[in-house]
């Protein structure tokens, strides 16, 4: 089982729709969680951290479910500019190697 | 505070030549990570370094690839005797505490 798993998509939704995708992680000791966004041929950029109580930033809401070991990202009122690949990132502080694991990403395409 | 800097942004090499990719982390960041991304694929972890130390090189091919992060100067990813399969985008990221990472713009290597 991969340490971090994401549905690769693509998710193809109309502008204005609400879309959500999940990311599961295998190590229950993981403590920090992030969503990154990567545009085509660009570097990944931090979108938001994911806190235990859930957090919201404008149209974006991130949630953490420790019991089921997944995090989610919800995008409301989607815009054309939201089209990108969304990367789930999990930090396991007890790993002897690099503690940060990236998922393979979920591709999102917003159509007019 | 300048972000993570990588140079060159584009590098063209012929098969058998050497490629040197440079990464200057953000000021105050002592953790550096290198990733490779093939077209239409996700980020693949290569190596994690702190100043003068390789912490985890489990993602780096055993032959032809090496990385360093000297006490002074940028981190260097070196690829000897490049082959066509080395053509990819190479991203560097830095972090202050092996936590959330900030990415550079990447170096796109093309091997002819």
mmCIF file of C-alpha atoms in Angstrom:
data_model
loop_
_atom_site.group_PDB
_atom_site.id
_atom_site.type_symbol
_atom_site.label_atom_id
_atom_site.label_comp_id
_atom_site.label_asym_id
_atom_site.label_seq_id
_atom_site.Cartn_x
_atom_site.Cartn_y
_atom_site.Cartn_z
ATOM 1 C CA UNK A 1 0.000 0.000 0.000
ATOM 2 C CA UNK A 2 1.323 3.437 -0.895
ATOM 3 C CA UNK A 3 2.017 5.794 1.973
ATOM 4 C CA UNK A 4 -0.110 8.497 0.385
ATOM 5 C CA UNK A 5 -2.791 7.712 -2.189
ATOM 6 C CA UNK A 6 -4.857 9.987 -4.357
ATOM 7 C CA UNK A 7 -7.373 9.430 -7.115
ATOM 8 C CA UNK A 8 -5.461 10.637 -10.181
ATOM 9 C CA UNK A 9 -8.628 11.906 -11.871
ATOM 10 C CA UNK A 10 -9.090 13.822 -14.027
ATOM 11 C CA UNK A 11 -12.066 15.469 -12.415
ATOM 12 C CA UNK A 12 -13.847 17.454 -15.092
ATOM 13 C CA UNK A 13 -16.467 19.821 -13.672
ATOM 14 C CA UNK A 14 -18.314 22.911 -14.896
ATOM 15 C CA UNK A 15 -17.443 26.360 -13.674
ATOM 16 C CA UNK A 16 -19.310 27.214 -10.493
ATOM 17 C CA UNK A 17 -19.601 23.616 -9.337
ATOM 18 C CA UNK A 18 -18.395 22.265 -6.033
ATOM 19 C CA UNK A 19 -15.783 19.545 -6.190
ATOM 20 C CA UNK A 20 -14.108 17.490 -3.508
ATOM 21 C CA UNK A 21 -11.364 14.927 -3.457
ATOM 22 C CA UNK A 22 -9.727 12.833 -0.804
ATOM 23 C CA UNK A 23 -6.296 11.587 0.005
ATOM 24 C CA UNK A 24 -5.585 8.579 2.212
ATOM 25 C CA UNK A 25 -2.428 7.982 4.196
ATOM 26 C CA UNK A 26 -1.150 4.756 5.678
ATOM 27 C CA UNK A 27 0.894 5.865 8.691
ATOM 28 C CA UNK A 28 -1.231 6.681 11.706
ATOM 29 C CA UNK A 29 1.724 8.543 13.245
ATOM 30 C CA UNK A 30 1.547 11.238 10.572
ATOM 31 C CA UNK A 31 1.102 14.626 12.117
ATOM 32 C CA UNK A 32 1.165 17.347 9.493
ATOM 33 C CA UNK A 33 -0.851 17.536 6.322
ATOM 34 C CA UNK A 34 -0.846 19.907 3.389
ATOM 35 C CA UNK A 35 -2.437 20.501 0.027
ATOM 36 C CA UNK A 36 -0.233 21.793 -2.774
ATOM 37 C CA UNK A 37 -1.303 22.950 -6.185
ATOM 38 C CA UNK A 38 0.745 22.424 -9.318
ATOM 39 C CA UNK A 39 -0.026 24.127 -12.600
ATOM 40 C CA UNK A 40 1.148 22.623 -15.849
ATOM 41 C CA UNK A 41 4.919 22.972 -16.232
ATOM 42 C CA UNK A 42 5.224 24.944 -12.997
ATOM 43 C CA UNK A 43 6.478 24.163 -9.532
ATOM 44 C CA UNK A 44 4.141 22.967 -6.753
ATOM 45 C CA UNK A 45 2.907 25.730 -4.493
ATOM 46 C CA UNK A 46 1.508 25.405 -1.016
ATOM 47 C CA UNK A 47 -2.255 25.847 -1.107
ATOM 48 C CA UNK A 48 -3.082 25.281 2.530
ATOM 49 C CA UNK A 49 -2.133 23.365 5.626
ATOM 50 C CA UNK A 50 -4.710 20.982 7.058
ATOM 51 C CA UNK A 51 -5.487 21.344 10.740
ATOM 52 C CA UNK A 52 -7.156 18.830 13.009
ATOM 53 C CA UNK A 53 -10.220 21.017 13.391
ATOM 54 C CA UNK A 54 -10.478 21.620 9.664
ATOM 55 C CA UNK A 55 -9.820 24.949 8.063
ATOM 56 C CA UNK A 56 -11.206 27.191 5.416
ATOM 57 C CA UNK A 57 -9.576 29.716 3.126
ATOM 58 C CA UNK A 58 -12.058 31.468 0.911
ATOM 59 C CA UNK A 59 -13.585 28.911 -1.426
ATOM 60 C CA UNK A 60 -11.292 26.142 -0.187
ATOM 61 C CA UNK A 61 -11.978 23.897 2.799
ATOM 62 C CA UNK A 62 -9.604 21.241 4.081
ATOM 63 C CA UNK A 63 -10.579 18.502 6.503
ATOM 64 C CA UNK A 64 -8.690 15.817 8.388
ATOM 65 C CA UNK A 65 -10.197 12.508 9.469
ATOM 66 C CA UNK A 66 -7.680 10.765 11.696
ATOM 67 C CA UNK A 67 -9.871 7.762 12.427
ATOM 68 C CA UNK A 68 -10.141 6.878 8.747
ATOM 69 C CA UNK A 69 -6.752 8.342 7.878
ATOM 70 C CA UNK A 70 -7.693 10.672 5.098
ATOM 71 C CA UNK A 71 -7.693 14.346 4.313
ATOM 72 C CA UNK A 72 -10.017 16.101 1.931
ATOM 73 C CA UNK A 73 -10.111 19.265 -0.123
ATOM 74 C CA UNK A 74 -13.383 20.949 -1.064
ATOM 75 C CA UNK A 75 -13.533 23.703 -3.653
ATOM 76 C CA UNK A 76 -16.746 25.726 -3.867
ATOM 77 C CA UNK A 77 -17.849 27.914 -6.766
ATOM 78 C CA UNK A 78 -15.003 26.591 -8.890
ATOM 79 C CA UNK A 79 -13.237 28.941 -11.304
ATOM 80 C CA UNK A 80 -11.467 28.209 -14.554
ATOM 81 C CA UNK A 81 -8.243 29.190 -12.794
ATOM 82 C CA UNK A 82 -8.693 26.306 -10.334
ATOM 83 C CA UNK A 83 -7.703 23.877 -13.096
ATOM 84 C CA UNK A 84 -4.502 22.281 -11.842
ATOM 85 C CA UNK A 85 -3.125 19.182 -10.200
ATOM 86 C CA UNK A 86 -3.661 19.030 -6.447
ATOM 87 C CA UNK A 87 -1.022 17.249 -4.414
ATOM 88 C CA UNK A 88 -1.621 15.790 -0.991
ATOM 89 C CA UNK A 89 1.377 15.922 1.353
ATOM 90 C CA UNK A 90 1.822 14.059 4.627
ATOM 91 C CA UNK A 91 4.537 14.494 7.213
ATOM 92 C CA UNK A 92 5.608 11.561 9.372
ATOM 93 C CA UNK A 93 7.983 12.907 12.009
ATOM 94 C CA UNK A 94 9.046 9.428 13.119
ATOM 95 C CA UNK A 95 10.440 8.412 9.765
ATOM 96 C CA UNK A 96 14.182 7.928 9.718
ATOM 97 C CA UNK A 97 14.269 9.107 6.129
ATOM 98 C CA UNK A 98 12.630 12.084 4.547
ATOM 99 C CA UNK A 99 9.582 12.766 6.605
ATOM 100 C CA UNK A 100 7.515 14.371 3.884
ATOM 101 C CA UNK A 101 5.608 12.222 1.422
ATOM 102 C CA UNK A 102 3.876 13.577 -1.674
ATOM 103 C CA UNK A 103 0.891 11.944 -3.294
ATOM 104 C CA UNK A 104 0.842 11.562 -7.067
ATOM 105 C CA UNK A 105 -1.788 14.256 -7.425
ATOM 106 C CA UNK A 106 -5.378 14.653 -8.556
ATOM 107 C CA UNK A 107 -5.964 16.457 -11.818
ATOM 108 C CA UNK A 108 -8.814 18.924 -11.872
ATOM 109 C CA UNK A 109 -10.174 20.522 -15.009
ATOM 110 C CA UNK A 110 -12.822 23.232 -14.846
ATOM 111 C CA UNK A 111 -14.815 23.756 -18.044
ATOM 112 C CA UNK A 112 -16.677 26.949 -18.995
ATOM 113 C CA UNK B 1 13.139 37.248 1.226
ATOM 114 C CA UNK B 2 13.918 35.640 -2.089
ATOM 115 C CA UNK B 3 12.327 32.293 -2.756
ATOM 116 C CA UNK B 4 14.083 29.108 -3.721
ATOM 117 C CA UNK B 5 16.264 29.708 -6.736
ATOM 118 C CA UNK B 6 17.286 27.178 -9.310
ATOM 119 C CA UNK B 7 19.553 27.524 -12.261
ATOM 120 C CA UNK B 8 19.711 27.028 -15.044
ATOM 121 C CA UNK B 9 16.006 27.047 -15.822
ATOM 122 C CA UNK B 10 16.606 25.121 -19.021
ATOM 123 C CA UNK B 11 19.541 22.870 -19.777
ATOM 124 C CA UNK B 12 20.257 20.988 -22.976
ATOM 125 C CA UNK B 13 22.869 18.249 -23.019
ATOM 126 C CA UNK B 14 23.949 15.605 -25.498
ATOM 127 C CA UNK B 15 24.049 11.990 -24.454
ATOM 128 C CA UNK B 16 27.175 11.253 -22.442
ATOM 129 C CA UNK B 17 27.684 14.790 -21.162
ATOM 130 C CA UNK B 18 27.366 15.930 -17.579
ATOM 131 C CA UNK B 19 24.502 18.011 -16.167
ATOM 132 C CA UNK B 20 24.858 20.182 -13.087
ATOM 133 C CA UNK B 21 21.751 21.620 -11.518
ATOM 134 C CA UNK B 22 21.960 24.228 -8.789
ATOM 135 C CA UNK B 23 19.577 25.103 -6.005
ATOM 136 C CA UNK B 24 19.820 27.979 -3.539
ATOM 137 C CA UNK B 25 17.355 27.451 -0.684
ATOM 138 C CA UNK B 26 15.389 30.203 0.951
ATOM 139 C CA UNK B 27 17.308 32.190 3.526
ATOM 140 C CA UNK B 28 17.383 30.367 6.840
ATOM 141 C CA UNK B 29 16.395 27.002 5.350
ATOM 142 C CA UNK B 30 18.842 24.189 6.000
ATOM 143 C CA UNK B 31 16.817 21.315 4.514
ATOM 144 C CA UNK B 32 16.927 20.720 0.769
ATOM 145 C CA UNK B 33 15.064 18.163 -1.319
ATOM 146 C CA UNK B 34 15.379 17.216 -4.950
ATOM 147 C CA UNK B 35 12.537 15.784 -7.011
ATOM 148 C CA UNK B 36 12.223 14.617 -10.592
ATOM 149 C CA UNK B 37 9.090 14.922 -12.652
ATOM 150 C CA UNK B 38 8.632 13.237 -15.984
ATOM 151 C CA UNK B 39 6.033 14.643 -18.411
ATOM 152 C CA UNK B 40 2.487 13.845 -17.316
ATOM 153 C CA UNK B 41 3.751 12.156 -14.145
ATOM 154 C CA UNK B 42 3.921 13.020 -10.443
ATOM 155 C CA UNK B 43 6.842 14.235 -8.390
ATOM 156 C CA UNK B 44 9.371 11.550 -7.534
ATOM 157 C CA UNK B 45 11.521 12.099 -4.466
ATOM 158 C CA UNK B 46 15.240 11.754 -5.150
ATOM 159 C CA UNK B 47 17.318 12.981 -2.240
ATOM 160 C CA UNK B 48 17.088 14.915 1.024
ATOM 161 C CA UNK B 49 20.055 16.851 2.338
ATOM 162 C CA UNK B 50 20.961 19.067 5.217
ATOM 163 C CA UNK B 51 24.081 21.183 5.240
ATOM 164 C CA UNK B 52 27.020 18.909 4.352
ATOM 165 C CA UNK B 53 24.971 15.759 4.971
ATOM 166 C CA UNK B 54 22.898 13.430 2.827
ATOM 167 C CA UNK B 55 19.979 12.329 4.991
ATOM 168 C CA UNK B 56 18.074 10.163 2.521
ATOM 169 C CA UNK B 57 19.076 9.293 -1.014
ATOM 170 C CA UNK B 58 16.714 6.372 -1.405
ATOM 171 C CA UNK B 59 15.062 7.890 -4.462
ATOM 172 C CA UNK B 60 18.225 8.562 -6.375
ATOM 173 C CA UNK B 61 19.623 6.108 -8.953
ATOM 174 C CA UNK B 62 22.770 4.445 -7.639
ATOM 175 C CA UNK B 63 24.787 5.237 -10.724
ATOM 176 C CA UNK B 64 25.530 8.525 -12.466
ATOM 177 C CA UNK B 65 23.565 10.652 -9.978
ATOM 178 C CA UNK B 66 25.017 12.485 -6.996
ATOM 179 C CA UNK B 67 23.987 15.384 -4.794
ATOM 180 C CA UNK B 68 25.690 17.671 -2.340
ATOM 181 C CA UNK B 69 24.827 20.607 -0.133
ATOM 182 C CA UNK B 70 28.115 22.194 0.949
ATOM 183 C CA UNK B 71 28.583 24.443 3.918
ATOM 184 C CA UNK B 72 28.821 27.391 1.584
ATOM 185 C CA UNK B 73 27.021 27.735 -1.693
ATOM 186 C CA UNK B 74 24.071 26.089 -3.374
ATOM 187 C CA UNK B 75 23.034 22.476 -3.419
ATOM 188 C CA UNK B 76 24.157 20.683 -6.560
ATOM 189 C CA UNK B 77 22.513 17.749 -8.311
ATOM 190 C CA UNK B 78 24.966 16.185 -10.708
ATOM 191 C CA UNK B 79 24.121 13.736 -13.451
ATOM 192 C CA UNK B 80 27.028 12.142 -15.242
ATOM 193 C CA UNK B 81 26.869 10.613 -18.714
ATOM 194 C CA UNK B 82 23.308 11.713 -19.290
ATOM 195 C CA UNK B 83 20.928 9.532 -21.283
ATOM 196 C CA UNK B 84 17.656 10.439 -23.007
ATOM 197 C CA UNK B 85 15.689 8.993 -20.105
ATOM 198 C CA UNK B 86 17.132 11.676 -17.819
ATOM 199 C CA UNK B 87 15.115 14.329 -19.641
ATOM 200 C CA UNK B 88 12.714 15.704 -17.060
ATOM 201 C CA UNK B 89 11.947 18.652 -14.821
ATOM 202 C CA UNK B 90 14.060 18.660 -11.688
ATOM 203 C CA UNK B 91 12.601 20.566 -8.762
ATOM 204 C CA UNK B 92 14.365 21.614 -5.630
ATOM 205 C CA UNK B 93 12.522 22.469 -2.425
ATOM 206 C CA UNK B 94 13.711 23.855 0.881
ATOM 207 C CA UNK B 95 12.322 23.797 4.373
ATOM 208 C CA UNK B 96 13.348 25.255 7.719
ATOM 209 C CA UNK B 97 12.439 22.204 9.809
ATOM 210 C CA UNK B 98 11.788 19.261 7.470
ATOM 211 C CA UNK B 99 8.190 20.331 7.368
ATOM 212 C CA UNK B 100 6.329 22.267 4.695
ATOM 213 C CA UNK B 101 8.412 22.728 1.609
ATOM 214 C CA UNK B 102 8.862 25.657 -0.720
ATOM 215 C CA UNK B 103 9.717 24.861 -4.280
ATOM 216 C CA UNK B 104 11.970 26.484 -6.808
ATOM 217 C CA UNK B 105 10.883 27.010 -10.419
ATOM 218 C CA UNK B 106 12.678 23.882 -11.575
ATOM 219 C CA UNK B 107 15.297 23.036 -14.159
ATOM 220 C CA UNK B 108 14.084 21.436 -17.371
ATOM 221 C CA UNK B 109 16.729 19.087 -18.654
ATOM 222 C CA UNK B 110 16.613 17.965 -22.247
ATOM 223 C CA UNK B 111 19.009 15.291 -23.419
ATOM 224 C CA UNK B 112 19.490 15.129 -27.175
#
